[in-house]
PDB file of C-alpha atoms in Angstrom:
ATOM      1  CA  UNK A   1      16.813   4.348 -40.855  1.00  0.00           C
ATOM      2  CA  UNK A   2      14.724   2.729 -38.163  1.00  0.00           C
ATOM      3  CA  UNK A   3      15.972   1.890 -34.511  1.00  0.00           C
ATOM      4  CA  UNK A   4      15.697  -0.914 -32.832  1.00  0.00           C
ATOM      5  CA  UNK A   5      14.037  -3.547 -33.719  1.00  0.00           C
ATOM      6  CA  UNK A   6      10.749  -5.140 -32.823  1.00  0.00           C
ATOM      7  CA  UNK A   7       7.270  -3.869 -32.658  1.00  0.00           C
ATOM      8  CA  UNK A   8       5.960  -1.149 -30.744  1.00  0.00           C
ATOM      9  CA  UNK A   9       3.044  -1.262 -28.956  1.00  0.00           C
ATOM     10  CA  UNK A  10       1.277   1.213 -26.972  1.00  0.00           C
ATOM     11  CA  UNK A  11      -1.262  -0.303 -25.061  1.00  0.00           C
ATOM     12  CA  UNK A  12      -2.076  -3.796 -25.171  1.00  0.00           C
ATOM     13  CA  UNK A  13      -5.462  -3.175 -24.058  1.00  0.00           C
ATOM     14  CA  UNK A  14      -7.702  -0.335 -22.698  1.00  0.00           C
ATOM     15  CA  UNK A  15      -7.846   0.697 -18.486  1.00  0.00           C
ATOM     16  CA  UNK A  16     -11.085  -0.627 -17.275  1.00  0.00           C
ATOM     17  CA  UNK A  17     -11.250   0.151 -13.671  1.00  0.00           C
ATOM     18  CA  UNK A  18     -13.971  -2.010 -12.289  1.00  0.00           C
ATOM     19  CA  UNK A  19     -13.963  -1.429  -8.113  1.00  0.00           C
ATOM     20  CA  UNK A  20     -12.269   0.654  -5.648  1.00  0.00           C
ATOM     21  CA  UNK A  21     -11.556  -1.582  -2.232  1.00  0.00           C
ATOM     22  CA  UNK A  22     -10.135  -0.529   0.882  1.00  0.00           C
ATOM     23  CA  UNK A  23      -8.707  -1.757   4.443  1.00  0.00           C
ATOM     24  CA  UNK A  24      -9.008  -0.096   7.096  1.00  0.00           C
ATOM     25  CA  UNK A  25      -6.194  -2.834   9.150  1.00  0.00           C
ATOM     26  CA  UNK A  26      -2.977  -1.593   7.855  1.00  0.00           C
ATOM     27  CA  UNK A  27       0.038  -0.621   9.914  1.00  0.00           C
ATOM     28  CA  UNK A  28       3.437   0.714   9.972  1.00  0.00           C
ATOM     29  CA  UNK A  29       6.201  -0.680  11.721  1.00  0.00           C
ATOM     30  CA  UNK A  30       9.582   0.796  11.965  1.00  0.00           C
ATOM     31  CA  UNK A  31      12.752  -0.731  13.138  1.00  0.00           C
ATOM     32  CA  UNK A  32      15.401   1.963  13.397  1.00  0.00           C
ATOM     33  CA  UNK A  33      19.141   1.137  12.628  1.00  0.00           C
ATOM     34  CA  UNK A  34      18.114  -2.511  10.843  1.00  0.00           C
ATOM     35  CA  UNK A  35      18.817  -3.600   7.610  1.00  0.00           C
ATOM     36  CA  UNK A  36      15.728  -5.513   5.900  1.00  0.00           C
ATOM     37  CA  UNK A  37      17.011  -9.409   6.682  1.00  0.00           C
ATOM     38  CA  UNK A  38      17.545  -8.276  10.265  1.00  0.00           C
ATOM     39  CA  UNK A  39      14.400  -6.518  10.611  1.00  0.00           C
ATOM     40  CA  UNK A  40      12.486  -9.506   9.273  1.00  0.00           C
ATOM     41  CA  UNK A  41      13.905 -11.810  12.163  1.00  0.00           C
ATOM     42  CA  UNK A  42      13.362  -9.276  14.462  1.00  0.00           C
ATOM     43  CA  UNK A  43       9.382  -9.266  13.542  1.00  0.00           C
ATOM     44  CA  UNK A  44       9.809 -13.228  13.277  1.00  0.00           C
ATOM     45  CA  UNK A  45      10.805 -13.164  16.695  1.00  0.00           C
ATOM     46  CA  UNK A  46       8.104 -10.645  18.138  1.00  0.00           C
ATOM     47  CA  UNK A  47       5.260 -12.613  16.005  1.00  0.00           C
ATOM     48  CA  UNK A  48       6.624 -16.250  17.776  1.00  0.00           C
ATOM     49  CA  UNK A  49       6.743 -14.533  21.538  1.00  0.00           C
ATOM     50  CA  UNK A  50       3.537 -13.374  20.931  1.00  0.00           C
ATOM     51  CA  UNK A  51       2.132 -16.795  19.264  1.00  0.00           C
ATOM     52  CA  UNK A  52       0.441 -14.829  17.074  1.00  0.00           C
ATOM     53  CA  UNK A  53      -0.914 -15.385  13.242  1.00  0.00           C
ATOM     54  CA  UNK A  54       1.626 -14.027  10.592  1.00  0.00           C
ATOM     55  CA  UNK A  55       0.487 -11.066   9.396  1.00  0.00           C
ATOM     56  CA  UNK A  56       0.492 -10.179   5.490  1.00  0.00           C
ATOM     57  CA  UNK A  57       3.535  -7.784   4.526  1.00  0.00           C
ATOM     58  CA  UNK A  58       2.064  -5.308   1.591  1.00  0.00           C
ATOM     59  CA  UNK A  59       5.159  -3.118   1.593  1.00  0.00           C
ATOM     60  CA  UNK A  60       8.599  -2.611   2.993  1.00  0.00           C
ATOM     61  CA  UNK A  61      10.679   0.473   2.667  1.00  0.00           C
ATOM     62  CA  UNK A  62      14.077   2.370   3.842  1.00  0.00           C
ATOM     63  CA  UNK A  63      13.318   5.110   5.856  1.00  0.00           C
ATOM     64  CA  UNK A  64      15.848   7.178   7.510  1.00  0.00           C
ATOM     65  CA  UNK A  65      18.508   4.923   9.102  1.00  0.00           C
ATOM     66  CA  UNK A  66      15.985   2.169   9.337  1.00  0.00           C
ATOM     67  CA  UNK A  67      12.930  -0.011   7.582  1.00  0.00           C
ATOM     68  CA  UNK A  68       9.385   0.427   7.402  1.00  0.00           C
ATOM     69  CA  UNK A  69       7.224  -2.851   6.966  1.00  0.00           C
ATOM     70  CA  UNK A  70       3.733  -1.853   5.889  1.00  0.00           C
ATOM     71  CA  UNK A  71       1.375  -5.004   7.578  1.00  0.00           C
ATOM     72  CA  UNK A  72      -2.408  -5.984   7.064  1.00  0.00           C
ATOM     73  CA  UNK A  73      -3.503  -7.657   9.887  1.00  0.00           C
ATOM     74  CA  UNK A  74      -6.893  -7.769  12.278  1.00  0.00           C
ATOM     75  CA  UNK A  75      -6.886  -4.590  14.800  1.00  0.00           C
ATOM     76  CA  UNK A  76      -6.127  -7.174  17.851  1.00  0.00           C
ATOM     77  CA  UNK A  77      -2.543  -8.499  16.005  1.00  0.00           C
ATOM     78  CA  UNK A  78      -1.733  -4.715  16.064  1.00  0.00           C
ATOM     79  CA  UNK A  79      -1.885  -4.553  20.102  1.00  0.00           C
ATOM     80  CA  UNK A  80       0.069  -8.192  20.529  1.00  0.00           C
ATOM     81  CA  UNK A  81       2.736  -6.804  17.994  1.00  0.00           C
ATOM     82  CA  UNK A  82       2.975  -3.405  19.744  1.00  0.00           C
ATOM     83  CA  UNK A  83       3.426  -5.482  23.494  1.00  0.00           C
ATOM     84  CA  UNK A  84       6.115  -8.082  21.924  1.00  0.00           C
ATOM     85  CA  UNK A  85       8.022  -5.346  19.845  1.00  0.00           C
ATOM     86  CA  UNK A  86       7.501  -2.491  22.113  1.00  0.00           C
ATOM     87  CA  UNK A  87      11.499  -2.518  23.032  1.00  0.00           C
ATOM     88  CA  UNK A  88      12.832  -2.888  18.918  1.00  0.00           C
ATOM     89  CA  UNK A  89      10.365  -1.295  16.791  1.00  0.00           C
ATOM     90  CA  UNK A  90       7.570   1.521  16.678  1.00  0.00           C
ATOM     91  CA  UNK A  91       4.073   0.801  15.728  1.00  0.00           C
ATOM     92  CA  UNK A  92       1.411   3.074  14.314  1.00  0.00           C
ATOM     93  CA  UNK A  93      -2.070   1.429  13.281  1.00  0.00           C
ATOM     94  CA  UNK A  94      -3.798   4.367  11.775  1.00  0.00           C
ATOM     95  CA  UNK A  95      -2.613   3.217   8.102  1.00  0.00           C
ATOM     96  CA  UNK A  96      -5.283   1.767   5.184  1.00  0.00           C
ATOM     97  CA  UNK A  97      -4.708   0.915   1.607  1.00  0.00           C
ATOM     98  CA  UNK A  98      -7.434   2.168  -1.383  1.00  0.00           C
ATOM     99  CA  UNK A  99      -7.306   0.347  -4.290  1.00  0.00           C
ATOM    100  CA  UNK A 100      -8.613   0.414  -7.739  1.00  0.00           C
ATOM    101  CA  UNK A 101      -9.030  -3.058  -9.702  1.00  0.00           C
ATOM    102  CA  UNK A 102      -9.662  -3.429 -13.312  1.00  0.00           C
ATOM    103  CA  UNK A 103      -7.912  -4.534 -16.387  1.00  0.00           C
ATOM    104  CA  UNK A 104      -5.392  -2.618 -17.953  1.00  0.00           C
ATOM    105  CA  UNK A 105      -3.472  -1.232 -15.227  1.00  0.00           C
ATOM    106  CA  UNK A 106       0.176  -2.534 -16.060  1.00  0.00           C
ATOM    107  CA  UNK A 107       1.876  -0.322 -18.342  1.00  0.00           C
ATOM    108  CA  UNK A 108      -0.619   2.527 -18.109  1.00  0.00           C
ATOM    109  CA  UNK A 109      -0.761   6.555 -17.336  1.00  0.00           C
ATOM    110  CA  UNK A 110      -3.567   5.072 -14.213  1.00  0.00           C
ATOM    111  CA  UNK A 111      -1.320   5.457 -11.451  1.00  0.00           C
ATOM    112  CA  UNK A 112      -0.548   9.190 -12.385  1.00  0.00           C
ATOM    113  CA  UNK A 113      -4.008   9.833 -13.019  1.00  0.00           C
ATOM    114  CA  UNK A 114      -4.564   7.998  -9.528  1.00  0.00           C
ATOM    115  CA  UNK A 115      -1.857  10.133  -8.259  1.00  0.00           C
ATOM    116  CA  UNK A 116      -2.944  13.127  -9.152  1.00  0.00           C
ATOM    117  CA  UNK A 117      -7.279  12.652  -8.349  1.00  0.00           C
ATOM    118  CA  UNK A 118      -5.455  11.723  -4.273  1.00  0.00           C
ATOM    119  CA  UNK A 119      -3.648  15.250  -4.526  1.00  0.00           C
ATOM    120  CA  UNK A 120      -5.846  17.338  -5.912  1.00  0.00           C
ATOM    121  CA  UNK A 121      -8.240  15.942  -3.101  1.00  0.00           C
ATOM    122  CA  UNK A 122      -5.570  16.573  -0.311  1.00  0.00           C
ATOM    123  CA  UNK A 123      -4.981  12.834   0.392  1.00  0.00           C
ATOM    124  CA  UNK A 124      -1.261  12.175   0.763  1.00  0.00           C
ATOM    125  CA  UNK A 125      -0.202   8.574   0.286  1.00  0.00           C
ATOM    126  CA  UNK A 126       2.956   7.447   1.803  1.00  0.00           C
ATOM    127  CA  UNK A 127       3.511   4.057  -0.680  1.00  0.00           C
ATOM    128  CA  UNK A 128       2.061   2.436  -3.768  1.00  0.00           C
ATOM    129  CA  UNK A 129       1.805  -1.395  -4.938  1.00  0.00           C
ATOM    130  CA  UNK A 130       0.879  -2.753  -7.952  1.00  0.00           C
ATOM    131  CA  UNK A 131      -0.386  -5.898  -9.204  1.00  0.00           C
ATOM    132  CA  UNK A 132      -1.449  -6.846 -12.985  1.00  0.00           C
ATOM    133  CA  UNK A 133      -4.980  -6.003 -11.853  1.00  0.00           C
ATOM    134  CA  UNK A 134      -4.642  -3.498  -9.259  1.00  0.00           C
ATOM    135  CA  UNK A 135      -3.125  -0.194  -8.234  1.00  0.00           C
ATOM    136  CA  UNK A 136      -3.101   0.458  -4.033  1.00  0.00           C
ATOM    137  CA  UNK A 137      -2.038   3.839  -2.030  1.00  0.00           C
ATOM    138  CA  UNK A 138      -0.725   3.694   1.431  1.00  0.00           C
ATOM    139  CA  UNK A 139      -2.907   6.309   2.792  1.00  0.00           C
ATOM    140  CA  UNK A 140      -3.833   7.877   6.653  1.00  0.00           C
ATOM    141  CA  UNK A 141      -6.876   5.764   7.749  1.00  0.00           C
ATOM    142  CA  UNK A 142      -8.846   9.050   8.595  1.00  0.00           C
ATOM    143  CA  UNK A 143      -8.936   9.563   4.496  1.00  0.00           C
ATOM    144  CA  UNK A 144     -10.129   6.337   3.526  1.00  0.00           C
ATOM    145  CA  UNK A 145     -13.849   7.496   2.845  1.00  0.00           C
ATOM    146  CA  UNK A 146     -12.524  10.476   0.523  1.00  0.00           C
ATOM    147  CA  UNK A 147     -10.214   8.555  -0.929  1.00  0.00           C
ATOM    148  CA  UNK A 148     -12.733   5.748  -1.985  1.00  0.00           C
ATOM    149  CA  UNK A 149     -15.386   7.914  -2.835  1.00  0.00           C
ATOM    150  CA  UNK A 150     -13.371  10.318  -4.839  1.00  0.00           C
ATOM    151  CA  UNK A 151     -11.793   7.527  -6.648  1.00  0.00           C
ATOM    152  CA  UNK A 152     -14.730   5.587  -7.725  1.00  0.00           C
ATOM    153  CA  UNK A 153     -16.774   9.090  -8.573  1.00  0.00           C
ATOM    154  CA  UNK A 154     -13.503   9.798 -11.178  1.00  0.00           C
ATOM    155  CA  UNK A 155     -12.851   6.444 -12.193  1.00  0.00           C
ATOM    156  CA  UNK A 156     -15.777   3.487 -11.582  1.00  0.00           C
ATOM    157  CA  UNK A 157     -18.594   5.499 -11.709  1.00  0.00           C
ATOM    158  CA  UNK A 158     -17.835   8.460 -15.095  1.00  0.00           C
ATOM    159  CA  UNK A 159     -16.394   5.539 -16.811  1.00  0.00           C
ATOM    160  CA  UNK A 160     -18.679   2.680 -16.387  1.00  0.00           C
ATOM    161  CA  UNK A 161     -22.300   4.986 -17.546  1.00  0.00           C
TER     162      UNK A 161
END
């Protein structure tokens, strides 16, 4: 009496975590009382009255009656952003992402391991994105040292000897 059908498999290969990164240039904008199309034209529209480069968007989330957009951009697109959305949208630059890259991330216990290593080292992280080859934590920019040297001590470092 089996169920289902097909073939499970645990693990299609092992976690090899090969680098921790980080950047330092990551901010949070928040429009209050926007839904996420109308927030996006709202940026649009600051980005164009400023004439300034588009900025990459690593995460977006509700928040409250509004939506945070998580950007990376160079320290100077921060300042041109806050002048040109300074009557829509609030805009804190002390943000940074750490990341650990390897193979053998997707489907894995990593990002509770991950999870758990930030905590236990009193780094809170605010969001999390994943990729097939990497895991990165929204964290406060003043913990981006700890973060990246606690992470590669627990997993680049003990696992690569």
């Amino acid at each position: 009496s089996e169920e289902g059908s097909g073939t499970l498999i645990h693990s299609m290969e092992e976690k090899n975590f090969k680098a921790v990164s980080s950047n330092p240039h990551v901010a949070r904008i928040h429009f209050e009382n926007l839904e996420l199309h109308d927030a996006l034209r709202k940026f649009k529209t600051g980005i164009e009255k400023g004439k300034l480069p588009i900025p990459q968007i690593i995460y977006e989330c509700t928040q409250g009656d509004g939506i945070d957009l998580f950007i990376s951009a160079p320290q100077e697109n921060f300042d041109g952003l806050q002048k040109n959305l300074k009557d829509i949208a609030t805009i804190e630059g002390h943000w940074a992402t750490v990341s650990l890259t390897g193979r053998g991330l997707v489907a894995s216990d990593a990002v509770f391991e991950i999870s758990d290593v930030l905590k236990q080292n009193g780094i809170h992280f605010e969001g999390l994105i994943t990729t097939p080859l990497s895991l990165s934590f929204l964290i406060p920019n003043d913990k981006i040292q700890k973060a990246s040297q606690v992470l590669h001590e627990r997993f680049v470092t003990s696992l690569n000897i």
